[in-house]
Coordinates of C-alpha atoms in Angstrom, one line a residue:
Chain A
X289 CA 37.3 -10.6 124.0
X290 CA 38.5 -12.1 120.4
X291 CA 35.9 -14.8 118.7
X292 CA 38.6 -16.7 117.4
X293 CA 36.2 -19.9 116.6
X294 CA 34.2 -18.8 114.4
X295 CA 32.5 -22.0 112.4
X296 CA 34.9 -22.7 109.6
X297 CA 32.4 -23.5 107.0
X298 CA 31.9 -23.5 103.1
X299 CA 29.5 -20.2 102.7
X300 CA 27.9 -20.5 99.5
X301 CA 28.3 -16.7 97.4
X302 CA 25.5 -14.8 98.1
X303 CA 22.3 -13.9 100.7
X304 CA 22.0 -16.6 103.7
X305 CA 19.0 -18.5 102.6
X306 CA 16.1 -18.9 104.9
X307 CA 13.8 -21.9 105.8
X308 CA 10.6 -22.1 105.5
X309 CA 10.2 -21.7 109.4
X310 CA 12.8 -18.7 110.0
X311 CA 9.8 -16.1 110.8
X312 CA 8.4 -18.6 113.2
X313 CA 12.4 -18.9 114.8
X314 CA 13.5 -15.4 114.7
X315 CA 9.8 -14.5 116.7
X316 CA 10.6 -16.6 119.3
X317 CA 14.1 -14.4 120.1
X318 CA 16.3 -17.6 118.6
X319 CA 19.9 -16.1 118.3
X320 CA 20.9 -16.8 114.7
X321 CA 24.1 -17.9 112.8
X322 CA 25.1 -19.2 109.3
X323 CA 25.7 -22.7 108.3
X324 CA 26.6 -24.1 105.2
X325 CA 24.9 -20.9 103.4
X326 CA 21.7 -20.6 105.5
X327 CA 20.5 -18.1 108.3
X328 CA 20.0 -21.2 111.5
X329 CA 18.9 -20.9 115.1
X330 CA 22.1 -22.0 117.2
X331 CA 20.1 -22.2 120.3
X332 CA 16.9 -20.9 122.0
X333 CA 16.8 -20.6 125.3
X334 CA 20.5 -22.1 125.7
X335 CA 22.4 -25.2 124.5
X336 CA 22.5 -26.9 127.7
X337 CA 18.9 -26.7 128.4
X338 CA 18.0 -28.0 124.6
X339 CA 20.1 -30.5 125.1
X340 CA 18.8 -32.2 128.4
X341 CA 15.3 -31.5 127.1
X342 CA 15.8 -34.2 124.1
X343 CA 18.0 -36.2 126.4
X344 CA 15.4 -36.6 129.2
X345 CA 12.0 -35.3 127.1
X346 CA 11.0 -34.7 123.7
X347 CA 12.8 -31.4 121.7
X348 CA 12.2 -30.0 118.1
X349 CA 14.1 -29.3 115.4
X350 CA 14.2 -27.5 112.1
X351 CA 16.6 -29.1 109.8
X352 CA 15.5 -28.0 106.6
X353 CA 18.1 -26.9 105.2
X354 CA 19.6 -30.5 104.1
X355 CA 19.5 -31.6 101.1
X356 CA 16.5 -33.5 99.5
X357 CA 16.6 -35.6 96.9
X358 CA 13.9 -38.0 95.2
X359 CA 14.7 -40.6 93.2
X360 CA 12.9 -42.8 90.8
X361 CA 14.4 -45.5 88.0
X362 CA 14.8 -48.8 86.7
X363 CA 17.5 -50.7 88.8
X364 CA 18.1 -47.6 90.8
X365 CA 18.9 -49.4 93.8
X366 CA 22.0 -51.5 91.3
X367 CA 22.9 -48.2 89.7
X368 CA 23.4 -46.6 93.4
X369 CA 25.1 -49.7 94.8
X370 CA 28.3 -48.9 92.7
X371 CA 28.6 -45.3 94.8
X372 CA 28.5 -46.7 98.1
X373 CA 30.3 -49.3 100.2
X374 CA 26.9 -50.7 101.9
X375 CA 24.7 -53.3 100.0
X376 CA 21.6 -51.9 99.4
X377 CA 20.3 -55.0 97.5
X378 CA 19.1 -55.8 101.2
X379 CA 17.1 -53.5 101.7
X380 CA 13.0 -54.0 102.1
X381 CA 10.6 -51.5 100.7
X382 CA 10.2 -49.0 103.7
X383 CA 13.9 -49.5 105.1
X384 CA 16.6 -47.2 105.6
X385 CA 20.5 -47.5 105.3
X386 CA 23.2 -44.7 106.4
X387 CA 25.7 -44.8 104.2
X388 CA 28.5 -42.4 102.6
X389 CA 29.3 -41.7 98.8
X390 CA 32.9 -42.8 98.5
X391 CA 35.6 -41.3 95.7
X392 CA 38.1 -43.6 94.0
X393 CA 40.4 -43.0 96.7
X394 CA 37.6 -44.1 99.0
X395 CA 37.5 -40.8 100.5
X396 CA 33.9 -39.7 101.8
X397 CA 32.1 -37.3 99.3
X398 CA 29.2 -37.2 102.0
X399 CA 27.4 -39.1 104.3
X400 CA 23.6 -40.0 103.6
X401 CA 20.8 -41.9 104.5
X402 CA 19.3 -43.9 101.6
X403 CA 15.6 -44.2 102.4
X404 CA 14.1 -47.4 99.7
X405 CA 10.2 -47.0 99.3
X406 CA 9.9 -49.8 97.0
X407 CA 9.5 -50.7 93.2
X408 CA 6.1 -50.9 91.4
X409 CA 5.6 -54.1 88.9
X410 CA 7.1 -52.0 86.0
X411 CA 10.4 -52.6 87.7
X412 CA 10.5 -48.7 88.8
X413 CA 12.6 -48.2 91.8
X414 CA 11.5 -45.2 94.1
X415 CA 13.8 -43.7 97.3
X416 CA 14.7 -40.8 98.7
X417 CA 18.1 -39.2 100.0
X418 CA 19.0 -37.1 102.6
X419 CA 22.6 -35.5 102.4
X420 CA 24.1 -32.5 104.4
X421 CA 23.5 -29.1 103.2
X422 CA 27.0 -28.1 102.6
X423 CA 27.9 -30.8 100.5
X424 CA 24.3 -31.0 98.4
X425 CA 25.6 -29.4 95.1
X426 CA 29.0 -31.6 95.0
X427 CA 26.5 -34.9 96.1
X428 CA 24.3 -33.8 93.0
X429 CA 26.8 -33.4 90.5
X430 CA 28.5 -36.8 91.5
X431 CA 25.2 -38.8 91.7
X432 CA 23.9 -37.7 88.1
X433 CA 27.3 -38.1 86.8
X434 CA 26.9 -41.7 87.7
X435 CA 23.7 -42.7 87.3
X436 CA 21.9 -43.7 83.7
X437 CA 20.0 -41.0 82.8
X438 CA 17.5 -42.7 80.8
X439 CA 14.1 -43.3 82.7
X440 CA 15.5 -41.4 85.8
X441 CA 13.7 -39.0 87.7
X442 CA 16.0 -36.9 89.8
X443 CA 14.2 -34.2 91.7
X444 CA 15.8 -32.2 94.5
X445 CA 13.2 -30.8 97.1
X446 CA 15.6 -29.2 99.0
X447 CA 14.1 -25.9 98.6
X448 CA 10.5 -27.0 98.7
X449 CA 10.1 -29.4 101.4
X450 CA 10.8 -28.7 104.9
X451 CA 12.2 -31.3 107.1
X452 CA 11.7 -31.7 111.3
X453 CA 13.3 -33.8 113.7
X454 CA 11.3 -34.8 116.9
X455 CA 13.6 -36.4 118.9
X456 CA 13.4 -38.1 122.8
X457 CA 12.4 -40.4 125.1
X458 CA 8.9 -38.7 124.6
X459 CA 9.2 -37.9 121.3
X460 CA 6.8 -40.6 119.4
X461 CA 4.4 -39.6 122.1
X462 CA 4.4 -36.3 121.7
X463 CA 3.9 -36.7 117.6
X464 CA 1.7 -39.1 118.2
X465 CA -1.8 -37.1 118.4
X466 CA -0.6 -35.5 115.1
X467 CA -0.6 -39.0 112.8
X468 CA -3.6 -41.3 112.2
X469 CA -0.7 -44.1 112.3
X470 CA 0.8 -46.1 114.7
X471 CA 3.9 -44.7 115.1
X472 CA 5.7 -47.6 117.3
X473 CA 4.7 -49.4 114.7
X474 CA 7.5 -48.5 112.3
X475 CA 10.9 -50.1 113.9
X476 CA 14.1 -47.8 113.8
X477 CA 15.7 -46.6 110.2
X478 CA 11.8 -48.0 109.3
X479 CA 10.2 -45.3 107.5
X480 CA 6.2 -44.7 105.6
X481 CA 4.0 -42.1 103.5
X482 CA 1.5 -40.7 106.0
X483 CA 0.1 -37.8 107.2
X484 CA 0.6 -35.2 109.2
X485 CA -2.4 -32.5 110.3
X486 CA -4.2 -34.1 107.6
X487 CA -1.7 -33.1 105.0
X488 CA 0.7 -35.8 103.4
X489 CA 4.1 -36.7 105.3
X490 CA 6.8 -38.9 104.7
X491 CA 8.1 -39.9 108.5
X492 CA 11.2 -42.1 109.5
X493 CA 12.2 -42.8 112.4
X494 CA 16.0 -42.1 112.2
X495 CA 17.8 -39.0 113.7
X496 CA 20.9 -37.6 114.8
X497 CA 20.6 -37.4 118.9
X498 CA 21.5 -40.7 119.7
X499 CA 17.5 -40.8 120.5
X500 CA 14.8 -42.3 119.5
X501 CA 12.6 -39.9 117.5
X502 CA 11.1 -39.1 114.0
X503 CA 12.6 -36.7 111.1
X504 CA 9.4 -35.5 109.3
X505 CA 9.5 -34.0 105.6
X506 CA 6.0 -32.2 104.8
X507 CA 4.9 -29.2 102.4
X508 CA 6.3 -25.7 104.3
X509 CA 2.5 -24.7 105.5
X510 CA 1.9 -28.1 107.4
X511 CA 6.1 -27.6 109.2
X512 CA 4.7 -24.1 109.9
X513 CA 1.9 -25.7 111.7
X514 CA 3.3 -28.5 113.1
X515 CA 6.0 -26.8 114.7
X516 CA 3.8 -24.2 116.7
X517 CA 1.5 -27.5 117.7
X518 CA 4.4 -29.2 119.2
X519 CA 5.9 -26.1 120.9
X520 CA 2.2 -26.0 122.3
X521 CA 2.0 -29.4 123.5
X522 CA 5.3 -29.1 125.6
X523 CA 8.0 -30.2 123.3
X524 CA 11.4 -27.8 123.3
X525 CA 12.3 -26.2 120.2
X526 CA 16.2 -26.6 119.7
X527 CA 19.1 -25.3 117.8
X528 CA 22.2 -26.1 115.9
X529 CA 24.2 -26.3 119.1
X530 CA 22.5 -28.6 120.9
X531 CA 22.2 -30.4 117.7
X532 CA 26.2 -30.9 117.7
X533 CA 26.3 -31.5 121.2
X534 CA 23.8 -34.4 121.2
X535 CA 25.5 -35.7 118.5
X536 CA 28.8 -35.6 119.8
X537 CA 27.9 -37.5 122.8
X538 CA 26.2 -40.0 120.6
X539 CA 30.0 -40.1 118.6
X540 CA 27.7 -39.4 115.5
X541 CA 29.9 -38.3 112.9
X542 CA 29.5 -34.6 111.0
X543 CA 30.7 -34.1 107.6
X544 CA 33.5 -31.7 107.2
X545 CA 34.9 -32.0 110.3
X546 CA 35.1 -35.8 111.5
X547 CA 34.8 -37.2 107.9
X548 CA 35.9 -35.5 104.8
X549 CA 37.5 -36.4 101.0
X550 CA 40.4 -37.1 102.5
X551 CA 39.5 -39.7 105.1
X552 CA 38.0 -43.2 104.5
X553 CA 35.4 -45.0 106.3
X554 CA 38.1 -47.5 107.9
X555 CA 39.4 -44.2 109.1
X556 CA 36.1 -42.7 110.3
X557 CA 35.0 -45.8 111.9
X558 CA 32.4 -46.8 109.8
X559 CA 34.2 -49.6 108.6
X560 CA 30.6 -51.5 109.5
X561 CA 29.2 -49.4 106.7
X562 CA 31.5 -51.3 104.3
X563 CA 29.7 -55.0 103.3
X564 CA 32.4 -56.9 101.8
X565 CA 31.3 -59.8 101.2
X566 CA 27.5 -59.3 99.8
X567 CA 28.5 -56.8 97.2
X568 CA 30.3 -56.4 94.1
X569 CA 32.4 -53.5 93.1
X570 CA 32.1 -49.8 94.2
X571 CA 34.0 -46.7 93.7
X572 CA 36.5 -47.0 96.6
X573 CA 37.0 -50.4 96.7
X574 CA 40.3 -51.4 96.1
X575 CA 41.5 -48.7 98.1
X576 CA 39.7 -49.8 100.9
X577 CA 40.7 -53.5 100.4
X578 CA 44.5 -52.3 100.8
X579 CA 43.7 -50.3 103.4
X580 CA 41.6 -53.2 105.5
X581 CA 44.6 -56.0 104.5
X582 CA 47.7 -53.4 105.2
X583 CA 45.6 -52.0 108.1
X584 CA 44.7 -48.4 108.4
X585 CA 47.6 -45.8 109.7
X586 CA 45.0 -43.8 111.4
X587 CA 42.1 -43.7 113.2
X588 CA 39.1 -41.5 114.5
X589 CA 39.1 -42.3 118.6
X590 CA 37.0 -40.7 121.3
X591 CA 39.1 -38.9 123.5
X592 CA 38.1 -37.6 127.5
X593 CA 39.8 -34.7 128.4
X594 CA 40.7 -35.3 132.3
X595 CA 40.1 -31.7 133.6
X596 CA 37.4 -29.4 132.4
X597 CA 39.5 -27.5 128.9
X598 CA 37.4 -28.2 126.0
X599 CA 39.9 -29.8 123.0
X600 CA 38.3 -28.2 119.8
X601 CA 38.4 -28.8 116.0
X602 CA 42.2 -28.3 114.8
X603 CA 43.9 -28.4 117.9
X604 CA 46.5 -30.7 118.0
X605 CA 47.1 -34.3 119.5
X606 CA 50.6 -34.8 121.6
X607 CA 52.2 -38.3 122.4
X608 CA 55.9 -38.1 124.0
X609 CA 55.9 -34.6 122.7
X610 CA 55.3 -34.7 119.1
X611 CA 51.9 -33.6 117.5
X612 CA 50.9 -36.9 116.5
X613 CA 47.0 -35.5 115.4
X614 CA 44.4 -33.4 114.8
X615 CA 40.8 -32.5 117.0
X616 CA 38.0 -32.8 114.8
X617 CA 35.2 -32.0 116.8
X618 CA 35.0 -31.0 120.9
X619 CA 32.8 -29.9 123.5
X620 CA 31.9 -30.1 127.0
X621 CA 29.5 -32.9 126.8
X622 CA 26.2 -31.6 128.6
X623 CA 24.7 -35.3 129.7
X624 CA 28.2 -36.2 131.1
X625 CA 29.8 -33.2 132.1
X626 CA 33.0 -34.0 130.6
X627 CA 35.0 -32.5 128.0
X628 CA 34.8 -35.0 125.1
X629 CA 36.3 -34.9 121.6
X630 CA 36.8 -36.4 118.4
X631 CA 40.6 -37.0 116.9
X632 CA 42.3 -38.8 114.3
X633 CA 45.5 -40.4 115.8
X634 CA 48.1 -43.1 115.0
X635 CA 46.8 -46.6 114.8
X636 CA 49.2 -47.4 117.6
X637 CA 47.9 -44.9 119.8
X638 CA 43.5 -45.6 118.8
X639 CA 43.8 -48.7 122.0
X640 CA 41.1 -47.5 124.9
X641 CA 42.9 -45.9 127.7
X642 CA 45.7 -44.9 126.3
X643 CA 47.0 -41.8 127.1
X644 CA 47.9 -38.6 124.8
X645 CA 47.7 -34.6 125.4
X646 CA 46.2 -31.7 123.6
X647 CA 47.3 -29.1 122.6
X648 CA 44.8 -26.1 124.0
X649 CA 46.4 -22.5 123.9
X650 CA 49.8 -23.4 124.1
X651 CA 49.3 -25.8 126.7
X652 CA 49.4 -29.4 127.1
X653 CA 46.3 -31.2 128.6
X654 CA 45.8 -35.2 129.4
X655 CA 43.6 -36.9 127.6
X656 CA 42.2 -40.6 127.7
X657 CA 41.2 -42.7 124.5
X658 CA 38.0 -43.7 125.6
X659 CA 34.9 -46.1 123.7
X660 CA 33.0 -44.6 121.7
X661 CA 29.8 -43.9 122.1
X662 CA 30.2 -41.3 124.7
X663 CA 26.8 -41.7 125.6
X664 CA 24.3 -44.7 124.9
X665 CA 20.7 -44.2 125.7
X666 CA 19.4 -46.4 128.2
X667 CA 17.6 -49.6 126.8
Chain B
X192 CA 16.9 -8.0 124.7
X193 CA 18.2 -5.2 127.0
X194 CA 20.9 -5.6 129.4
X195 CA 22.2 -4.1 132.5
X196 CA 25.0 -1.8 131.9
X197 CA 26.5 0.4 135.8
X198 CA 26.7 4.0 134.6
X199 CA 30.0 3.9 137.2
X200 CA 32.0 1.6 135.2
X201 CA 34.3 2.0 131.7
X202 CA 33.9 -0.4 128.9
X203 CA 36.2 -1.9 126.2
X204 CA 34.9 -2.5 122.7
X205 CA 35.6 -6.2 123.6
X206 CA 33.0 -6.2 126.5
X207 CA 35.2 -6.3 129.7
X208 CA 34.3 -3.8 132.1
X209 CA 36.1 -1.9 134.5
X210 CA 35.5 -1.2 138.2
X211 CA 37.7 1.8 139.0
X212 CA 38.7 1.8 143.2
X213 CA 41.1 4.2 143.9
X214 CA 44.3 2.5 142.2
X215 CA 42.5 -0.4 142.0
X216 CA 41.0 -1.5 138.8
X217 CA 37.9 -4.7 139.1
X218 CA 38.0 -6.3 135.9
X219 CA 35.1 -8.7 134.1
X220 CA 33.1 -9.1 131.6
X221 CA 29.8 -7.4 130.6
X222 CA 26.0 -9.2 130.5
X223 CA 25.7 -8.4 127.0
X224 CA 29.1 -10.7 126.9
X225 CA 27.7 -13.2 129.0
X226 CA 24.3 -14.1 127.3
X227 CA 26.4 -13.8 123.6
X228 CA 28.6 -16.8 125.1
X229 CA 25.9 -18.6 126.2
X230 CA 26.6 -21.8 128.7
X231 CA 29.8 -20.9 129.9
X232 CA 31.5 -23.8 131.5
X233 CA 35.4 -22.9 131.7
X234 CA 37.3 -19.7 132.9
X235 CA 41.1 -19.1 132.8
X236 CA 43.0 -16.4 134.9
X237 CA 46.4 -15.2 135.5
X238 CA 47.4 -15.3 139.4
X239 CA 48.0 -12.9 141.8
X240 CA 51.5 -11.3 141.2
X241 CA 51.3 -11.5 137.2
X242 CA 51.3 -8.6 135.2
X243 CA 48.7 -7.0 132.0
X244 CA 49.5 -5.6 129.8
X245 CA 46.9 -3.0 127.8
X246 CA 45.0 -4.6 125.1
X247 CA 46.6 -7.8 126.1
X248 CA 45.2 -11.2 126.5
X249 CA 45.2 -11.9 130.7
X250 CA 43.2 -15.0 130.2
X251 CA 40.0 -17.0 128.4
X252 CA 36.5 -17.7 128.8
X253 CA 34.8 -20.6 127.3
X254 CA 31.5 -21.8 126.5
X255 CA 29.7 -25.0 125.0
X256 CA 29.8 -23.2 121.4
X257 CA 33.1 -21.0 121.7
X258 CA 36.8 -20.0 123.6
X259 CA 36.9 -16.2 123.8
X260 CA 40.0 -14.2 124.6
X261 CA 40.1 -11.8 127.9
X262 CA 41.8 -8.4 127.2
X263 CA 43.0 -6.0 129.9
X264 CA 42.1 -2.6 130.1
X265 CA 45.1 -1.4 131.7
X266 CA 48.9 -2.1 132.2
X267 CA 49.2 -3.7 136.0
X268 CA 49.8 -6.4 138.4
X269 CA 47.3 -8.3 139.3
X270 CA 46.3 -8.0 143.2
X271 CA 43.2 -10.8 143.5
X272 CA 42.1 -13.7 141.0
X273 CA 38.4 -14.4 141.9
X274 CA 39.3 -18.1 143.0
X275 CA 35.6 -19.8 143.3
X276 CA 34.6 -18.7 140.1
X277 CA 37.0 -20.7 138.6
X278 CA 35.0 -23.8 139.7
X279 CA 31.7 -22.3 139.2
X280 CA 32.1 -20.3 135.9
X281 CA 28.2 -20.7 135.3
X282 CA 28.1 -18.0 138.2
X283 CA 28.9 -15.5 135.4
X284 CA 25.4 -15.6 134.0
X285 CA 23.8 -14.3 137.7
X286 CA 25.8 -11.2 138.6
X287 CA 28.8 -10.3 136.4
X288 CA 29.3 -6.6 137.5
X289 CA 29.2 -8.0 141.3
X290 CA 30.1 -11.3 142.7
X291 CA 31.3 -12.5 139.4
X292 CA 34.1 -10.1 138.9
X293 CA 37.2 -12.3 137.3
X294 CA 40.3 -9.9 138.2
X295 CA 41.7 -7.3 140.4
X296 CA 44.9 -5.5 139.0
X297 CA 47.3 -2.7 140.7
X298 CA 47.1 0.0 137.8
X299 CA 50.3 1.6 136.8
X300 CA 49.2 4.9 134.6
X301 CA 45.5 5.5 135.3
X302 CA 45.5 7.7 131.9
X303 CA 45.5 4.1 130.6
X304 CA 41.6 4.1 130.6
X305 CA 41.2 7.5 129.3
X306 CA 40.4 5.9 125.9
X307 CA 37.8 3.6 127.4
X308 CA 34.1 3.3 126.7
X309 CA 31.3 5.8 128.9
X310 CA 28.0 3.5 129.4
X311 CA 26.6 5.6 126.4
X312 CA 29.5 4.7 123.9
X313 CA 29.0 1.3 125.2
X314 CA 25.6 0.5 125.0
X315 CA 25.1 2.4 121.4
X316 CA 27.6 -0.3 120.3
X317 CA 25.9 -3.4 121.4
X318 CA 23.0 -2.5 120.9
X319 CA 24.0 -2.2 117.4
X320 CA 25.1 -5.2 116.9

């Protein structure tokens, strides 16, 4: 056999770097692989299983290697409102906002979620961001290039902080016995400084499942031991794979594959990220105003395959026989058990139900345009 | 982890086995092959009547995280396409040196698997990897 889909992705120079819990992974017989520069788990016991245990239970997992970064200034929240297309001027202290940094050709540097702690009565602004671990360098570089340095605090934890995703239907009860706070208490994107094992903890409730759940960024010892509590109390650990599949099914977008410099949010469907009216300028924005009045010429669509051929990133989209676009991310969609995929295709062919083929091995396979989400949770 | 590797059978680098019957070669893929795929959940085969060719691709094997090329062993026709397994690919992961055999080809030169893989060859190179 030929691995000829090997994960096509930017490997910093140099040794894989480890998190803090990679002893804890590699003893439990977790099959390893690189992403964006690190040594990951990719799955445990197996993809599948991960993935019905966060669908149906509560599942663990160890994504420490994003990028960290905390942030502290006078008018930080105006200063960052000119690198992003979403109004953060409405955000309360302890709220959340997923967003992406935009370049002037509104193409997405990354996407982020901007987490707004509050301001003290000197006027000091104080929030953190979490960015993908690929694009942490280039997010850096752009961010400090942009922001007033004078009074800033820029500190990125990446390295020192390890971050944990709890994520389920029984994931906030399963966490629960591990936090002297009420954890239902905080509503979704809601976020607070806690603890966790007695130890401080900065939880949110935000994730990347399409579940409810907490992410959880403590000192390394305390994810040590949390991790081995939860594993105790029942909760599945899980990998990178069922990581992409849950989000896939949730039509949750990963950077460098459904979203990149070259593709805009009206493009990526995040068009709702984009407040138009409440906020001034940004980098992007007459770009994007062009794009919204002369309407976009592309689109990202959700796509069912009608037989059982997984479409994967790069194959190519068919309409009355022309390649017309590009796969950007694909699997067979555990939950659903149907082959599901992301594409970028002609506005003209983005309606729901209309019908294209991909290209899978020389072959042409039917396809639907179907809504987006794939999967919804159940209220 | 260990796996089961038959001391009767002859192994390609690229972890399909071979079944030797008389004339008759059984072709699949090995368990070390299996558990690296992980969830498979789609197999392609030639049908009965088409030829392999040696180190040639006669079909794929797909899981949630990856597509795979199959390579022949030998030059042939193929005599039997194991039919059910096609809609149960999962089946792979119980028994992939019996029940979940993928091919059966009508070898033309059996000197074709003279430069295959003994169990020993085989196993020292999984087992490093």
């Amino acid at each position: 056999m030929d691995d000829r889909d090997a994960p096509a992705l930017a490997i910093e120079p140099g040794p894989l770097k480890r998190t803090p819990l990679y002893e804890q992974i590699a003893a439990q017989g977790a099959r390893m692989t690189e992403f964006s520069g690190w040594e990951m788990p990719v799955q445990f016991t197996g993809i599948t299983h991960e993935h019905q245990a966060v669908r149906t239970a509560a599942g663990v997992f160890d994504i420490s290697h994003m990028g960290k970064f905390y942030l502290q200034g006078q008018r930080l929240l105006a200063q960052l409102q000119a690198l992003v297309p979403s109004d953060l001027s409405r955000l309360q202290p302890g709220e959340a906002q997923y967003t992406v940094l935009l370049n002037p050709q509104a193409g997405i540097i990354d996407d982020l979620i901007f987490y707004y702690q509050g301001v003290d009565s000197a006027g000091v602004e104080t929030g953190w961001l979490i960015v993908n671990a690929a694009t942490k360098s280039k997010d850096k570089a752009w961010i400090l290039g942009h922001l007033e340095p004078t009074g800033l605090t820029f500190q990125d934890v990446s390295a020192t902080k390890s971050l944990l995703a709890v994520q389920g239907p029984r994931a906030i009860a399963q966490l629960q016995p591990f936090v002297p706070i009420d954890l239902t208490s905080i509503p979704v994107f809601g976020h607070c400084l806690s603890e966790i094992l007695g130890t401080p903890a900065f939880l949110a409730r935000t994730g990347y499942t399409g579940e409810d759940g907490f992410e959880i960024m403590v000192e390394p010892e305390t994810g040590q031991h949390l991790w081995r509590s939860l594993l105790e109390a029942g909760v599945t650990p899980c990998g990178l794979g069922a990581r992409d599949t849950l989000r896939l099914e949730a039509a949750l977008g990963l950077y460098g594959q459904d979203m990149d410099d070259h593709t805009t949010p009206l493009e990526a469907g995040l068009g709702w990220l984009v407040h138009w009216d409440s906020k001034g300028d940004f980098i992007g924005r007459s770009v994007l105003e062009q794009q919204r009045q002369a309407g976009v010429s592309r689109k990202l669509v959700g796509l069912q395959m009608q037989g059982r051929n997984i479409a994967r990133h790069d194959y190519l989209v068919f309409h009355a026989g022309k390649p017309v676009g590009k796969i950007t991310s694909g699997t067979l969609a555990p939950t659903l058990q149907r082959a599901i995929a992301l594409a970028y295709v002609p506005t003209d062919l983005a309606k729901v139900g209309q019908t294209v083929e991909v290209e899978i091995r020389g072959k042409l396979y039917p396809a639907t345009v179907v809504k987006k989400p794939f999967y919804r949770r159940p209220a | 982890m260990a796996f089961e590797y038959p001391e009767d059978l002859k192994y390609l680098d690229t972890h399909e086995y071979v079944r030797l019957d008389g004339e008759t070669a059984i072709v699949g893929i090995t368990a070390f092959a299996v558990d690296q795929l992980g969830d498979i959940v789609f197999l392609e085969l030639p049908e009965v009547g088409d030829t392999v060719e040696k180190g040639e691709k006669f079909g794929t094997v797909e899981s949630v995280k990856a597509v795979e090329d199959l390579k022949s062993p030998v030059n042939g026709t193929v005599l039997a396409v194991n039919l059910p397994l096609l809609d149960t690919p999962e089946a792979l992961a119980e028994d992939p040196y019996g029940e979940a055999w993928l091919i059966k080809v009508q070898i033309d030169d059996p000197a074709d698997l003279e430069d295959a893989l003994s169990v020993e060859e085989y196993r020292a190179q999984v087992e490093g990897e």
